[in-house]
Tab-separated table of C-alpha atoms and ligand atoms in Angstrom:
chain	number	residue	atom	x	y	z
J	1	MET	CA	25.702	-23.361	-39.694
J	2	LYS	CA	22.105	-22.787	-42.371
J	3	LEU	CA	19.696	-24.799	-40.593
J	4	MET	CA	21.092	-22.752	-37.050
J	5	ARG	CA	21.219	-19.350	-39.149
J	6	LYS	CA	17.686	-20.105	-39.974
J	7	ALA	CA	16.140	-21.178	-36.937
J	8	ALA	CA	17.268	-17.805	-35.261
J	9	LEU	CA	16.131	-16.010	-37.096
J	10	VAL	CA	12.787	-17.923	-36.153
J	11	MET	CA	13.611	-17.009	-32.219
J	12	ALA	CA	14.250	-13.534	-33.364
J	13	ALA	CA	10.909	-12.845	-34.775
J	14	VAL	CA	8.605	-14.366	-31.864
J	15	PRO	CA	9.285	-11.567	-29.772
J	16	ALA	CA	7.840	-9.771	-32.001
J	17	ILE	CA	5.174	-11.455	-32.586
J	18	VAL	CA	4.576	-11.373	-29.005
J	19	PHE	CA	4.220	-8.044	-28.558
J	20	ILE	CA	2.085	-7.058	-31.268
J	21	THR	CA	-0.242	-8.975	-30.208
J	22	PRO	CA	-2.429	-5.969	-27.700
J	23	VAL	CA	-3.564	-8.618	-25.182
J	24	GLY	CA	-5.171	-6.357	-22.301
J	25	SER	CA	-1.884	-4.366	-19.990
J	26	ALA	CA	-0.558	-5.226	-17.743
J	27	SER	CA	-0.289	-1.251	-16.289
J	28	ALA	CA	-3.681	-0.808	-17.216
J	29	HIS	CA	-6.132	-1.091	-14.213
J	30	GLY	CA	-7.150	1.808	-11.709
J	31	TYR	CA	-6.666	3.291	-7.248
J	32	VAL	CA	-7.911	4.975	-5.539
J	33	SER	CA	-5.900	8.116	-5.183
J	34	SER	CA	-7.902	10.593	-2.760
J	35	PRO	CA	-7.543	10.448	-0.199
J	36	ALA	CA	-4.259	9.050	-0.133
J	37	SER	CA	-4.727	5.024	-0.808
J	38	ARG	CA	-1.608	2.624	0.009
J	39	SER	CA	-0.742	2.080	-3.793
J	40	ALA	CA	-1.266	6.600	-4.125
J	41	GLN	CA	1.768	7.388	-0.667
J	42	CYS	CA	3.803	4.577	-1.877
J	43	ALA	CA	3.266	5.842	-6.053
J	44	ARG	CA	3.981	10.099	-4.186
J	45	GLY	CA	7.088	8.600	-2.279
J	46	ASP	CA	5.717	9.201	1.256
J	47	VAL	CA	6.426	5.950	1.614
J	48	SER	CA	10.016	5.139	0.671
J	49	VAL	CA	10.464	3.093	-2.687
J	50	ASP	CA	12.045	0.486	-0.729
J	51	LEU	CA	9.720	-0.223	1.650
J	52	CYS	CA	6.976	-0.318	-0.773
J	53	GLY	CA	7.650	-2.919	-3.638
J	54	GLN	CA	5.895	-2.540	-7.097
J	55	ALA	CA	2.632	0.223	-5.661
J	56	LYS	CA	5.925	2.176	-6.101
J	57	TYR	CA	5.455	1.854	-10.081
J	58	GLU	CA	1.734	0.615	-10.329
J	59	PRO	CA	0.081	1.852	-7.701
J	60	GLN	CA	-2.627	1.443	-10.297
J	61	SER	CA	-2.267	-3.128	-10.175
J	62	ALA	CA	-2.725	-4.036	-6.896
J	63	GLU	CA	-4.896	-6.852	-8.591
J	64	GLY	CA	-6.155	-9.883	-7.151
J	65	PRO	CA	-9.645	-12.001	-7.355
J	66	LYS	CA	-12.987	-10.678	-6.265
J	67	GLY	CA	-13.330	-11.197	-2.567
J	68	LEU	CA	-10.075	-11.200	-1.015
J	69	LYS	CA	-10.049	-8.857	1.876
J	70	ASN	CA	-6.652	-7.198	1.657
J	71	CYS	CA	-4.664	-4.331	-0.165
J	72	SER	CA	-2.199	-6.555	-2.418
J	73	GLY	CA	-4.943	-8.444	-3.960
J	74	ALA	CA	-2.794	-11.668	-2.688
J	75	ASN	CA	-0.359	-10.258	-6.080
J	76	GLY	CA	3.010	-10.792	-3.986
J	77	ALA	CA	4.945	-8.157	-5.678
J	78	PHE	CA	1.960	-5.955	-3.901
J	79	ALA	CA	2.523	-7.485	-0.497
J	80	PRO	CA	4.349	-4.625	1.162
J	81	LEU	CA	0.401	-3.094	0.862
J	82	ASP	CA	-1.178	-5.784	3.046
J	83	ASN	CA	1.945	-4.694	5.918
J	84	ASP	CA	-0.179	-2.770	9.007
J	85	GLY	CA	3.574	-1.595	10.167
J	86	LEU	CA	4.990	0.734	6.968
J	87	PRO	CA	4.658	4.161	8.191
J	88	TRP	CA	1.331	4.433	5.924
J	89	LYS	CA	-0.497	8.558	6.787
J	90	VAL	CA	-3.573	8.076	8.106
J	91	THR	CA	-6.596	9.943	6.313
J	92	ASN	CA	-8.477	12.153	9.548
J	93	THR	CA	-13.137	11.866	7.849
J	94	GLY	CA	-16.450	12.261	9.745
J	95	GLN	CA	-18.726	9.127	9.561
J	96	THR	CA	-19.142	10.638	5.892
J	97	LEU	CA	-16.034	9.414	3.955
J	98	SER	CA	-15.390	11.189	-0.078
J	99	LEU	CA	-13.133	8.326	-2.531
J	100	THR	CA	-11.628	8.904	-5.703
J	101	TRP	CA	-10.601	6.057	-8.289
J	102	THR	CA	-8.037	6.723	-11.116
J	103	PHE	CA	-8.319	4.531	-13.528
J	104	THR	CA	-5.269	4.077	-16.824
J	105	ALA	CA	-8.033	1.913	-18.079
J	106	ARG	CA	-11.838	1.801	-17.560
J	107	HIS	CA	-12.856	-1.992	-17.110
J	108	ALA	CA	-16.249	-2.421	-17.498
J	109	THR	CA	-17.369	-2.496	-13.796
J	110	ARG	CA	-19.833	-4.830	-11.258
J	111	ASP	CA	-19.385	-3.154	-8.707
J	112	TYR	CA	-17.752	-1.617	-6.236
J	113	GLU	CA	-17.509	-2.314	-1.444
J	114	TYR	CA	-16.374	-1.490	0.742
J	115	PHE	CA	-15.283	-2.306	3.843
J	116	ILE	CA	-13.650	-1.973	7.598
J	117	GLY	CA	-13.224	-6.191	8.960
J	118	GLY	CA	-15.902	-8.369	8.028
J	119	THR	CA	-18.693	-4.922	7.070
J	120	ARG	CA	-19.410	-3.974	3.908
J	121	VAL	CA	-19.591	-0.276	4.799
J	122	GLY	CA	-19.940	0.647	1.316
J	123	TYR	CA	-21.369	-0.209	-2.230
J	124	VAL	CA	-21.936	1.269	-5.388
J	125	ALA	CA	-23.477	-0.631	-8.754
J	126	GLY	CA	-21.259	-0.310	-11.532
J	127	ASN	CA	-23.983	-2.308	-14.727
J	128	ASN	CA	-20.931	-3.757	-16.652
J	129	GLN	CA	-20.539	0.392	-17.465
J	130	GLN	CA	-17.080	1.146	-18.452
J	131	PRO	CA	-16.813	4.130	-15.775
J	132	THR	CA	-15.423	7.599	-15.876
J	133	ASN	CA	-12.098	8.721	-15.597
J	134	PRO	CA	-11.934	9.858	-12.731
J	135	THR	CA	-15.410	8.581	-10.157
J	136	THR	CA	-15.965	9.583	-7.256
J	137	HIS	CA	-18.190	8.131	-4.690
J	138	THR	CA	-19.085	9.171	-1.041
J	139	ILE	CA	-20.103	6.546	1.704
J	140	ASN	CA	-21.251	5.980	5.400
J	141	LEU	CA	-18.948	4.737	7.450
J	142	GLY	CA	-21.115	2.139	8.985
J	143	GLY	CA	-20.780	3.375	12.659
J	144	PHE	CA	-17.348	2.800	12.394
J	145	SER	CA	-14.403	4.883	14.421
J	146	GLY	CA	-10.903	5.371	15.609
J	147	ARG	CA	-7.827	3.671	13.780
J	148	GLN	CA	-9.521	1.339	10.579
J	149	LYS	CA	-8.003	0.450	7.767
J	150	LEU	CA	-11.130	0.666	4.527
J	151	TYR	CA	-10.353	-2.178	2.185
J	152	ALA	CA	-11.762	-0.265	-1.523
J	153	ILE	CA	-12.339	-2.574	-3.617
J	154	TRP	CA	-13.173	-2.600	-7.720
J	155	ASN	CA	-15.009	-5.416	-9.032
J	156	ILE	CA	-14.729	-6.002	-12.534
J	157	GLY	CA	-17.030	-6.860	-14.471
J	158	ASP	CA	-16.100	-9.007	-17.632
J	159	THR	CA	-13.382	-10.941	-15.716
J	160	VAL	CA	-12.755	-13.316	-12.741
J	161	ASN	CA	-10.875	-10.180	-11.032
J	162	ALA	CA	-10.531	-6.845	-9.053
J	163	PHE	CA	-8.222	-4.310	-7.739
J	164	TYR	CA	-7.750	-3.027	-4.752
J	165	SER	CA	-7.069	-0.286	-2.635
J	166	CYS	CA	-6.567	0.331	1.318
J	167	ILE	CA	-6.799	3.678	3.213
J	168	ASP	CA	-5.950	3.789	6.296
J	169	LEU	CA	-8.648	6.190	8.567
J	170	ASN	CA	-8.982	8.415	11.626
J	171	ILE	CA	-12.863	8.167	12.291
J	172	ASN	CA	-14.805	11.046	14.463
J	173	GLY	CA	-10.918	11.364	16.057
J	174	GLY	CA	-11.953	9.538	17.658
J	175	GLY	CA	-9.252	7.198	19.471
J	176	GLY	CA	-8.752	3.527	19.470
J	177	THR	CA	-5.092	3.178	18.074
J	178	THR	CA	-4.553	6.714	16.619
J	179	PRO	CA	-0.673	7.109	17.588
J	180	PRO	CA	0.124	9.888	19.048
J	181	PRO	CA	0.187	13.279	17.614
J	182	THR	CA	4.132	13.094	16.548
J	183	THR	CA	5.925	15.116	19.764
J	184	THR	CA	8.710	16.661	18.672
J	185	THR	CA	10.914	14.019	20.607
J	186	THR	CA	12.912	13.276	17.685
J	187	THR	CA	16.784	14.059	18.545
J	188	PRO	CA	19.322	15.426	17.264
J	189	PRO	CA	22.131	13.727	14.888
J	190	PRO	CA	25.289	13.198	17.326
J	191	THR	CA	28.004	15.757	17.142
J	192	THR	CA	30.689	14.604	15.268
J	193	THR	CA	32.967	15.863	17.853
J	194	SER	CA	35.573	14.026	16.401
J	195	SER	CA	36.663	13.558	12.215
J	196	THR	CA	35.859	9.570	13.011
J	197	THR	CA	32.054	8.859	13.078
J	198	THR	CA	30.040	7.668	15.726
J	199	PRO	CA	27.513	5.177	15.725
J	200	PRO	CA	23.722	6.470	16.041
J	201	PRO	CA	23.154	7.110	19.299
J	202	ALA	CA	21.903	2.980	22.151
J	203	GLY	CA	18.435	4.911	21.977
J	204	GLY	CA	17.553	2.725	24.759
J	205	THR	CA	15.167	-0.341	25.515
J	206	TRP	CA	12.304	0.411	22.525
J	207	ALA	CA	9.250	1.744	24.489
J	208	ALA	CA	6.089	1.805	22.241
J	209	ASN	CA	4.836	5.708	22.287
J	210	THR	CA	7.777	7.060	20.590
J	211	SER	CA	9.338	8.794	17.974
J	212	TYR	CA	12.307	6.888	16.641
J	213	ALA	CA	15.143	8.531	13.663
J	214	THR	CA	16.142	5.970	10.848
J	215	GLY	CA	19.490	4.429	12.159
J	216	SER	CA	18.273	5.031	16.143
J	217	THR	CA	19.206	1.940	18.065
J	218	VAL	CA	17.486	-0.341	21.042
J	219	THR	CA	17.553	-3.067	22.803
J	220	TYR	CA	14.340	-5.296	22.745
J	221	GLY	CA	14.181	-8.946	24.130
J	222	GLY	CA	18.350	-8.722	24.516
J	223	SER	CA	18.903	-8.162	20.978
J	224	THR	CA	19.769	-4.637	19.837
J	225	TYR	CA	18.296	-3.497	16.464
J	226	ARG	CA	18.409	-0.604	14.307
J	227	CYS	CA	15.597	1.821	13.070
J	228	ARG	CA	14.800	1.584	9.454
J	229	GLN	CA	12.795	4.220	8.738
J	230	ALA	CA	11.096	6.741	10.865
J	231	HIS	CA	8.424	7.175	12.174
J	232	THR	CA	6.273	6.107	16.212
J	233	SER	CA	6.514	3.345	17.964
J	234	LEU	CA	2.645	1.173	18.654
J	235	THR	CA	2.105	-1.373	21.473
J	236	GLY	CA	2.211	-4.469	18.752
J	237	TRP	CA	5.092	-3.269	16.645
J	238	GLU	CA	8.068	-4.646	18.658
J	239	PRO	CA	11.428	-5.249	16.458
J	240	PRO	CA	10.578	-9.009	16.507
J	241	ASN	CA	7.289	-8.109	14.674
J	242	VAL	CA	8.096	-5.176	12.231
J	243	ALA	CA	11.058	-6.307	9.626
J	244	ALA	CA	9.888	-3.051	7.499
J	245	LEU	CA	11.190	-1.229	10.594
J	246	TRP	CA	13.747	-2.352	13.057
J	247	GLU	CA	16.674	-4.562	11.103
J	248	LYS	CA	18.580	-6.693	13.728
J	249	VAL	CA	21.836	-5.756	14.432
A	301	CU	CU1	-6.399	-2.921	-16.880
């Protein structure tokens, strides 16, 4: 009995020691706040919480090994940031773009890299110094146009890791795969004439470049799907491809 009590006391003391040890905080890092990166949009609530994962609470913590080309740092809790099918807001820009990093901890910095696809369009040396907060960089987008995803990468000087942000751009008002402006074809909710709740109307066969309201249903490939998040559809966003947007009924 006495032994067990002693053991329990020791066990209780352990967590206190863990908390006292000042480990580099798990939530103290950085992200691109302007233009709003995917992480920033999650934190601001532009994209609904349940689609965003941990980015909603810690936009600054998409951390992973250096050298990746993704939005999450291959960090599972931030995987929704890699989903191009979510309704990310797109920033219109010319060839010159200014980006602002917000830091919650100013880590000694190796450098910053900016990529479109495999092309590095921007580089800023860090000289292993602590950055000021916030820090703004102006980069040139290397002749790219249309709808592009920019990887913004903050390479830390004294760890193997980097922090990742993705910014969705429409450069030079270019065509590319830019989604059409959301025309107000938003179908009004069904008028409930009786007291029974009528299900959302069947929206017919799924089609690209169509505005779908949350709750509307479509058929595709012989199956019926319900829209989870209002969006304008694009080729490639067929319901079986984008689970975040369509749920099979
Ligand atoms: Cu940090």
